[in-house]
JSON list of C-alpha atoms in Angstrom, two decimals:
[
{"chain": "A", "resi": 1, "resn": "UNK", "atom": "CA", "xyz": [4.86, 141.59, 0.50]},
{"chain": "A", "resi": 2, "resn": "UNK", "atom": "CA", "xyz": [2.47, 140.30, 3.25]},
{"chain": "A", "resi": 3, "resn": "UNK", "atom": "CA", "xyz": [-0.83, 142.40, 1.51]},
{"chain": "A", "resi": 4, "resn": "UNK", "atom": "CA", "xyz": [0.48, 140.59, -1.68]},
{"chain": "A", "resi": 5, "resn": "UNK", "atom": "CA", "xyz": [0.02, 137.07, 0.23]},
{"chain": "A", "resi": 6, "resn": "UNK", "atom": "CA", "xyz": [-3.16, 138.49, 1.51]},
{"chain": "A", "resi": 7, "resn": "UNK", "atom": "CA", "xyz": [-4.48, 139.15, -1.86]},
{"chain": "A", "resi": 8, "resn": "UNK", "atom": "CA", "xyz": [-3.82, 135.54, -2.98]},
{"chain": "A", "resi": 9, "resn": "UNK", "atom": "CA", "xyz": [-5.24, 133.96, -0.11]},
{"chain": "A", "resi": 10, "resn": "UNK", "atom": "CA", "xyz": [-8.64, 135.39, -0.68]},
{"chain": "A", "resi": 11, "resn": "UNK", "atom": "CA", "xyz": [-8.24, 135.03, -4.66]},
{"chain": "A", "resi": 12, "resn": "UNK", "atom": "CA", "xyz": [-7.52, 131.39, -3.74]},
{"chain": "A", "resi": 13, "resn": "UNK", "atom": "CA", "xyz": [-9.96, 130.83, -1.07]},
{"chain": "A", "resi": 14, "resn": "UNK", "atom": "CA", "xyz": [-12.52, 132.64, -3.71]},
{"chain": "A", "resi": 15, "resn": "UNK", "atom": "CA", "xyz": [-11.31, 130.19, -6.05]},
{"chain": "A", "resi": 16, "resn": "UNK", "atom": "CA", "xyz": [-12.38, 127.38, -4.00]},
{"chain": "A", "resi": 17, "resn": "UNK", "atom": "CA", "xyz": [-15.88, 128.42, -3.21]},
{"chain": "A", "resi": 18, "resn": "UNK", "atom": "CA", "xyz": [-16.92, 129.12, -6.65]},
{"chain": "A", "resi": 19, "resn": "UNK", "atom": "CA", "xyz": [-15.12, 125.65, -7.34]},
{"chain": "A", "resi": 20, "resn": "UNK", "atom": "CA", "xyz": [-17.19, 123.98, -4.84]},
{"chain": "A", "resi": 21, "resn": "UNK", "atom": "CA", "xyz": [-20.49, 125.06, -5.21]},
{"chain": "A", "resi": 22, "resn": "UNK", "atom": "CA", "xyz": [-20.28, 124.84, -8.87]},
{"chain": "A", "resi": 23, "resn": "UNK", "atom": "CA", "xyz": [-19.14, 121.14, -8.94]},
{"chain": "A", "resi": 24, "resn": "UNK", "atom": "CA", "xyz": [-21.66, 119.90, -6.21]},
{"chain": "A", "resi": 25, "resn": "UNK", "atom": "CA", "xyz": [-24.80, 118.24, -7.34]},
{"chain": "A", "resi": 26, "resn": "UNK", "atom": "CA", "xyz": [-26.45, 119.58, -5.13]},
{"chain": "A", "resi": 27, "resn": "UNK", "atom": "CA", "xyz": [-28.24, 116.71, -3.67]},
{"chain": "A", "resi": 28, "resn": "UNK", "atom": "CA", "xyz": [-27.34, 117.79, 0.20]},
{"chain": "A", "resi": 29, "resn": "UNK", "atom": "CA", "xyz": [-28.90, 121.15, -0.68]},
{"chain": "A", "resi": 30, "resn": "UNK", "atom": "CA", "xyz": [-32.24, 119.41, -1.48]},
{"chain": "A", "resi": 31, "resn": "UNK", "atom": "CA", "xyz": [-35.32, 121.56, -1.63]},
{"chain": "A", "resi": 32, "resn": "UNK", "atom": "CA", "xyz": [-33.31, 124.61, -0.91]},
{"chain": "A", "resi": 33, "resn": "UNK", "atom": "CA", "xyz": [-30.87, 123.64, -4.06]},
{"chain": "A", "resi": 34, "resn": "UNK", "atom": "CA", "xyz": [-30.99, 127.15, -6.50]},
{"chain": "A", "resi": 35, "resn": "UNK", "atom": "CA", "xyz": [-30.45, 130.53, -6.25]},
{"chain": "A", "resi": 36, "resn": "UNK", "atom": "CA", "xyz": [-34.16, 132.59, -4.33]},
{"chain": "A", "resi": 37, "resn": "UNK", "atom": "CA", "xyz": [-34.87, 136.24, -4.60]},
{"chain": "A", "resi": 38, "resn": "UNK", "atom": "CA", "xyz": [-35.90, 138.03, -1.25]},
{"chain": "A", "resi": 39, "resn": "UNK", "atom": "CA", "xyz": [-39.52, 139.49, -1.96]},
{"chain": "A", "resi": 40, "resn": "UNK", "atom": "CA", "xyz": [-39.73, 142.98, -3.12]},
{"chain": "A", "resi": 41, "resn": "UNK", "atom": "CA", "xyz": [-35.98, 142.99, -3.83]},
{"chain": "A", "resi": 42, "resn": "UNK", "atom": "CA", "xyz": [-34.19, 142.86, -6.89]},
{"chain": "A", "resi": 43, "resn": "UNK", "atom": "CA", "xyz": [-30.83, 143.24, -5.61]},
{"chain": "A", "resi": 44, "resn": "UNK", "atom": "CA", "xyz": [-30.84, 140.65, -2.19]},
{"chain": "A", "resi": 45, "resn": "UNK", "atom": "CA", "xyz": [-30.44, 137.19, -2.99]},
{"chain": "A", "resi": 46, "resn": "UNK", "atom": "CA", "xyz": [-29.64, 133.76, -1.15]},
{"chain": "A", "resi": 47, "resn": "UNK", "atom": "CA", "xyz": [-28.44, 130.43, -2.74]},
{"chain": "A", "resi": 48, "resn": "UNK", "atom": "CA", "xyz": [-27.85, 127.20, -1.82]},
{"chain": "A", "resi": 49, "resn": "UNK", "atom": "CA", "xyz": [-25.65, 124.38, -2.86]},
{"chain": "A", "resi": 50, "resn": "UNK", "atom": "CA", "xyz": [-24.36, 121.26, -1.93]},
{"chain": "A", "resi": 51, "resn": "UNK", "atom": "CA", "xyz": [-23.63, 122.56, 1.49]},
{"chain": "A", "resi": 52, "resn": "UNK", "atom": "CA", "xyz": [-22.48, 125.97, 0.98]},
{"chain": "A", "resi": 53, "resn": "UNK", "atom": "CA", "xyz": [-24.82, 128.81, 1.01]},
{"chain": "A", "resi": 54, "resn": "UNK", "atom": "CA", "xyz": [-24.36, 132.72, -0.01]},
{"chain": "A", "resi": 55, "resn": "UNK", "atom": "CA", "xyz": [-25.43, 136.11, 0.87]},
{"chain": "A", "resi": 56, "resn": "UNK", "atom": "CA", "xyz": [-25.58, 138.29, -2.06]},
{"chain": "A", "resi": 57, "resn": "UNK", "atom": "CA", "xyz": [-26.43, 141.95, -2.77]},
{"chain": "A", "resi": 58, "resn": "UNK", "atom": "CA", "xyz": [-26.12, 143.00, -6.47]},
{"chain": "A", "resi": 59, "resn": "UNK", "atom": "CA", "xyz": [-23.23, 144.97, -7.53]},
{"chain": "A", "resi": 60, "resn": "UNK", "atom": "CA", "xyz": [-22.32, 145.55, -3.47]},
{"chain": "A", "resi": 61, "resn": "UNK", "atom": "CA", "xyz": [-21.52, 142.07, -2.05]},
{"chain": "A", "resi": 62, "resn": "UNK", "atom": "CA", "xyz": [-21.40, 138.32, -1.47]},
{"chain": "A", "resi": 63, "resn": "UNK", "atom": "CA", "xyz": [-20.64, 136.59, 1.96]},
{"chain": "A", "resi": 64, "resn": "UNK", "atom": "CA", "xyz": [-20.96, 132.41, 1.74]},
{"chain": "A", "resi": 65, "resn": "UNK", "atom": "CA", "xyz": [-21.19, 130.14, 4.78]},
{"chain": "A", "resi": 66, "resn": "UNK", "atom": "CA", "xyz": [-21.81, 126.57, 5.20]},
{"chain": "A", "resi": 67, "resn": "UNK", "atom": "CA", "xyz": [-25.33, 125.38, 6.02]},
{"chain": "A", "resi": 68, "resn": "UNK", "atom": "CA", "xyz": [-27.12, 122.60, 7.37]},
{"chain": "A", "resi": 69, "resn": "UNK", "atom": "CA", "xyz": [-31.12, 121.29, 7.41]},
{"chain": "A", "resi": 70, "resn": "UNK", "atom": "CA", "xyz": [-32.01, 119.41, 8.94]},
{"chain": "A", "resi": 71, "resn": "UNK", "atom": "CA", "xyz": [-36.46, 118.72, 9.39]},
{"chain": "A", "resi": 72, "resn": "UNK", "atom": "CA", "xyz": [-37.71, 122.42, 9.58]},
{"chain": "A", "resi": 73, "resn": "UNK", "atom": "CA", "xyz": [-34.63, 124.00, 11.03]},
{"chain": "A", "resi": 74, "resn": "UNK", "atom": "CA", "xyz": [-31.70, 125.90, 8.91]},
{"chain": "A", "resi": 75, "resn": "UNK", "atom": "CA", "xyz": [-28.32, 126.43, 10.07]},
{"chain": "A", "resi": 76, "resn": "UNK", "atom": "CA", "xyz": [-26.09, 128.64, 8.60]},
{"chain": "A", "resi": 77, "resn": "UNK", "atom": "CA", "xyz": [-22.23, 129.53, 9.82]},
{"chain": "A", "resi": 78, "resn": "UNK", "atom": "CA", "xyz": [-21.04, 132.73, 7.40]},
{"chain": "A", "resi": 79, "resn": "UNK", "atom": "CA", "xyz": [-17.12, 133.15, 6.69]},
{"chain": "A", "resi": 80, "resn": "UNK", "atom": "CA", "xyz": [-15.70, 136.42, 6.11]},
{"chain": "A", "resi": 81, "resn": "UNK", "atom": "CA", "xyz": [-13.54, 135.51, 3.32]},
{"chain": "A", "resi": 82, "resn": "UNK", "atom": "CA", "xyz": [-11.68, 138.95, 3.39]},
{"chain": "A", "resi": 83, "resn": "UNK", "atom": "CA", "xyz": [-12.33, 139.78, 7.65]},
{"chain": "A", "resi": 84, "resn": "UNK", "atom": "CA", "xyz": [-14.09, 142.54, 6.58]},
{"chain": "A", "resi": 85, "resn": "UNK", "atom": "CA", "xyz": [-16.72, 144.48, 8.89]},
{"chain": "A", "resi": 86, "resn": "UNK", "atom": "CA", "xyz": [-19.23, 144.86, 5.52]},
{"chain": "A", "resi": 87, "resn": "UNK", "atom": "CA", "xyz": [-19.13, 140.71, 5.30]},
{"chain": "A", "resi": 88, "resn": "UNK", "atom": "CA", "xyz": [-20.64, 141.03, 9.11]},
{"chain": "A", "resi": 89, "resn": "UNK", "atom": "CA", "xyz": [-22.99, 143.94, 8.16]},
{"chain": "A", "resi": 90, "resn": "UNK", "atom": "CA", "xyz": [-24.69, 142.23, 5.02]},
{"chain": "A", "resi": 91, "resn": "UNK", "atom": "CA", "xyz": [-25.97, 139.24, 6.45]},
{"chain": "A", "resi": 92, "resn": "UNK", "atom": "CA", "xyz": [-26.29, 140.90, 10.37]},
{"chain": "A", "resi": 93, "resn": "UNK", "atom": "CA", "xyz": [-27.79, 144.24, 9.61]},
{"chain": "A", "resi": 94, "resn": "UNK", "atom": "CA", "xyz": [-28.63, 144.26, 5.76]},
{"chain": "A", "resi": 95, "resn": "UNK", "atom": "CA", "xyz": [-30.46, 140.90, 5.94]},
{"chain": "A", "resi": 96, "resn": "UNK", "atom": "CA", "xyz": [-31.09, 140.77, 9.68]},
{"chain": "A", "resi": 97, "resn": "UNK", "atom": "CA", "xyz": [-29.92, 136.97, 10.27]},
{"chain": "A", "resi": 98, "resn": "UNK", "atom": "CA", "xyz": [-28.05, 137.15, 13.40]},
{"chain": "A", "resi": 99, "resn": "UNK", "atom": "CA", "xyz": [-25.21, 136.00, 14.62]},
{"chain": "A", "resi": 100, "resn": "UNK", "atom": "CA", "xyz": [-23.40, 135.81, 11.57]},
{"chain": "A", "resi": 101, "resn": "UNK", "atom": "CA", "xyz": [-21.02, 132.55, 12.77]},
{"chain": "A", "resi": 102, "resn": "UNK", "atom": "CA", "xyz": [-24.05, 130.54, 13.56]},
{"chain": "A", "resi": 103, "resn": "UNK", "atom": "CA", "xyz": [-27.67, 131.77, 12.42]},
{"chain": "A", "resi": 104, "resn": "UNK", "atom": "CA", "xyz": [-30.34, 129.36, 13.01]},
{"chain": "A", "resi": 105, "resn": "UNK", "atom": "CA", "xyz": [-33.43, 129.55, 11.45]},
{"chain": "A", "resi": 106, "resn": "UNK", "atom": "CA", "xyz": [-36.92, 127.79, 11.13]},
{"chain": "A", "resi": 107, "resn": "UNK", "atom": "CA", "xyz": [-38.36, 126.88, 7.63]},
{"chain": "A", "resi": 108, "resn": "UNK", "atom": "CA", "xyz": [-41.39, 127.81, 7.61]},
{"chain": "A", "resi": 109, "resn": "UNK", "atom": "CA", "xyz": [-42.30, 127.25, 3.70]},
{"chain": "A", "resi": 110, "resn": "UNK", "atom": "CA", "xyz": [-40.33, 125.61, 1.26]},
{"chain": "A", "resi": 111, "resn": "UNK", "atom": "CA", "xyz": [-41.31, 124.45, -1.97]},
{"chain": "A", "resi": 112, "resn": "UNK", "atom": "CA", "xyz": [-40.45, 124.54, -5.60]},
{"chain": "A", "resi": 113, "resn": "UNK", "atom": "CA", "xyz": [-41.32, 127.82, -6.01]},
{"chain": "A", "resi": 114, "resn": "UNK", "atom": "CA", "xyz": [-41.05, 129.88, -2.13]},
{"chain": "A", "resi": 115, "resn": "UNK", "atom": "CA", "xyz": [-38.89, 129.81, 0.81]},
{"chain": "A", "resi": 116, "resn": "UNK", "atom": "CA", "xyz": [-40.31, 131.07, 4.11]},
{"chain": "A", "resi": 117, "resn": "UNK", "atom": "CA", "xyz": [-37.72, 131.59, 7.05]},
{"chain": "A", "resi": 118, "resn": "UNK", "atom": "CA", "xyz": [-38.21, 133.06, 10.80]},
{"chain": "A", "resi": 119, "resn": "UNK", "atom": "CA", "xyz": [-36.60, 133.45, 13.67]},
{"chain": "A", "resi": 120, "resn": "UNK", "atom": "CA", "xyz": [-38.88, 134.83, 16.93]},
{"chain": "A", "resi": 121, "resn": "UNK", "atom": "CA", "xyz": [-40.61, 137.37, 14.70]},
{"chain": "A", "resi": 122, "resn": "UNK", "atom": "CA", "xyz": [-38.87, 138.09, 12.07]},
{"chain": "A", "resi": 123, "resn": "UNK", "atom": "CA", "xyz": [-39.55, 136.89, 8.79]},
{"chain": "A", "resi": 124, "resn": "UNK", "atom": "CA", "xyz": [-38.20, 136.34, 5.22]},
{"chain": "A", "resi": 125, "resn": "UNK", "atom": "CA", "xyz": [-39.47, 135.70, 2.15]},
{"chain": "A", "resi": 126, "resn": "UNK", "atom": "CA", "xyz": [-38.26, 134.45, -0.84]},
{"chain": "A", "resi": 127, "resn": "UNK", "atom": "CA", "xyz": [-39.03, 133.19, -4.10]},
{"chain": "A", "resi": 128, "resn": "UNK", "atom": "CA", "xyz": [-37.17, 130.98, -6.62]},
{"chain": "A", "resi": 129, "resn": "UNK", "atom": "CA", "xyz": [-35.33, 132.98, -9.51]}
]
């Protein structure tokens, strides 16, 4: 009986997010506001709206946090939505943003078209799809 619970909680929580992010305008996401393909990905993806953000590989996974920016600084705080180890690995190993309950990260580029993060010296890229 408890897994059952279980299940529902994340179906709800799950519920929620898409809820959320769909509904928002968008207007706190700003500049960052859309979904942006990593360079020479097809499968890694980030988004951004209203204040909730996601991690997404194709066909493998999605992870969303909450994010702030604020001048040319990014915060991002991931939730594991299941407490899952894989939530942790996408954005900490597969993406390399680190730690995964409070990333910060410097904008380096942003613009209609490209997003430009770092943090010390490692850098993404990523272009508006």
């Amino acid at each position: 009986m408890e897994r059952f619970y279980k299940h529902i909680l994340v179906l709800l929580t799950t519920c929620c997010f898409v809820t959320l992010s769909s509904c928002q305008e968008g207007s706190e996401a700003g500049d960052l506001l859309g979904q942006w393909r990593m360079t020479g990905s097809d499968t890694h993806f980030i988004s951004f709206s209203g204040t909730v953000s996601g991690f997404r590989i194709i066909n493998e996974a999605e992870v969303f946090g909450k994010f702030q920016h604020s001048g040319d600084s990014l915060f991002i705080q991931c939730v594991s939505i299941n407490g899952t180890k894989k939530d942790t690995t996408v954005v900490e190993e597969i993406y390399g943003m680190k730690p995964f309950t409070n990333i910060r990260l410097k904008i380096e580029t942003l613009n209609s078209d490209r997003l430009e993060l770092s943090k010390g010296s490692q850098r993404w890229s990523f272009y508006k799809y």
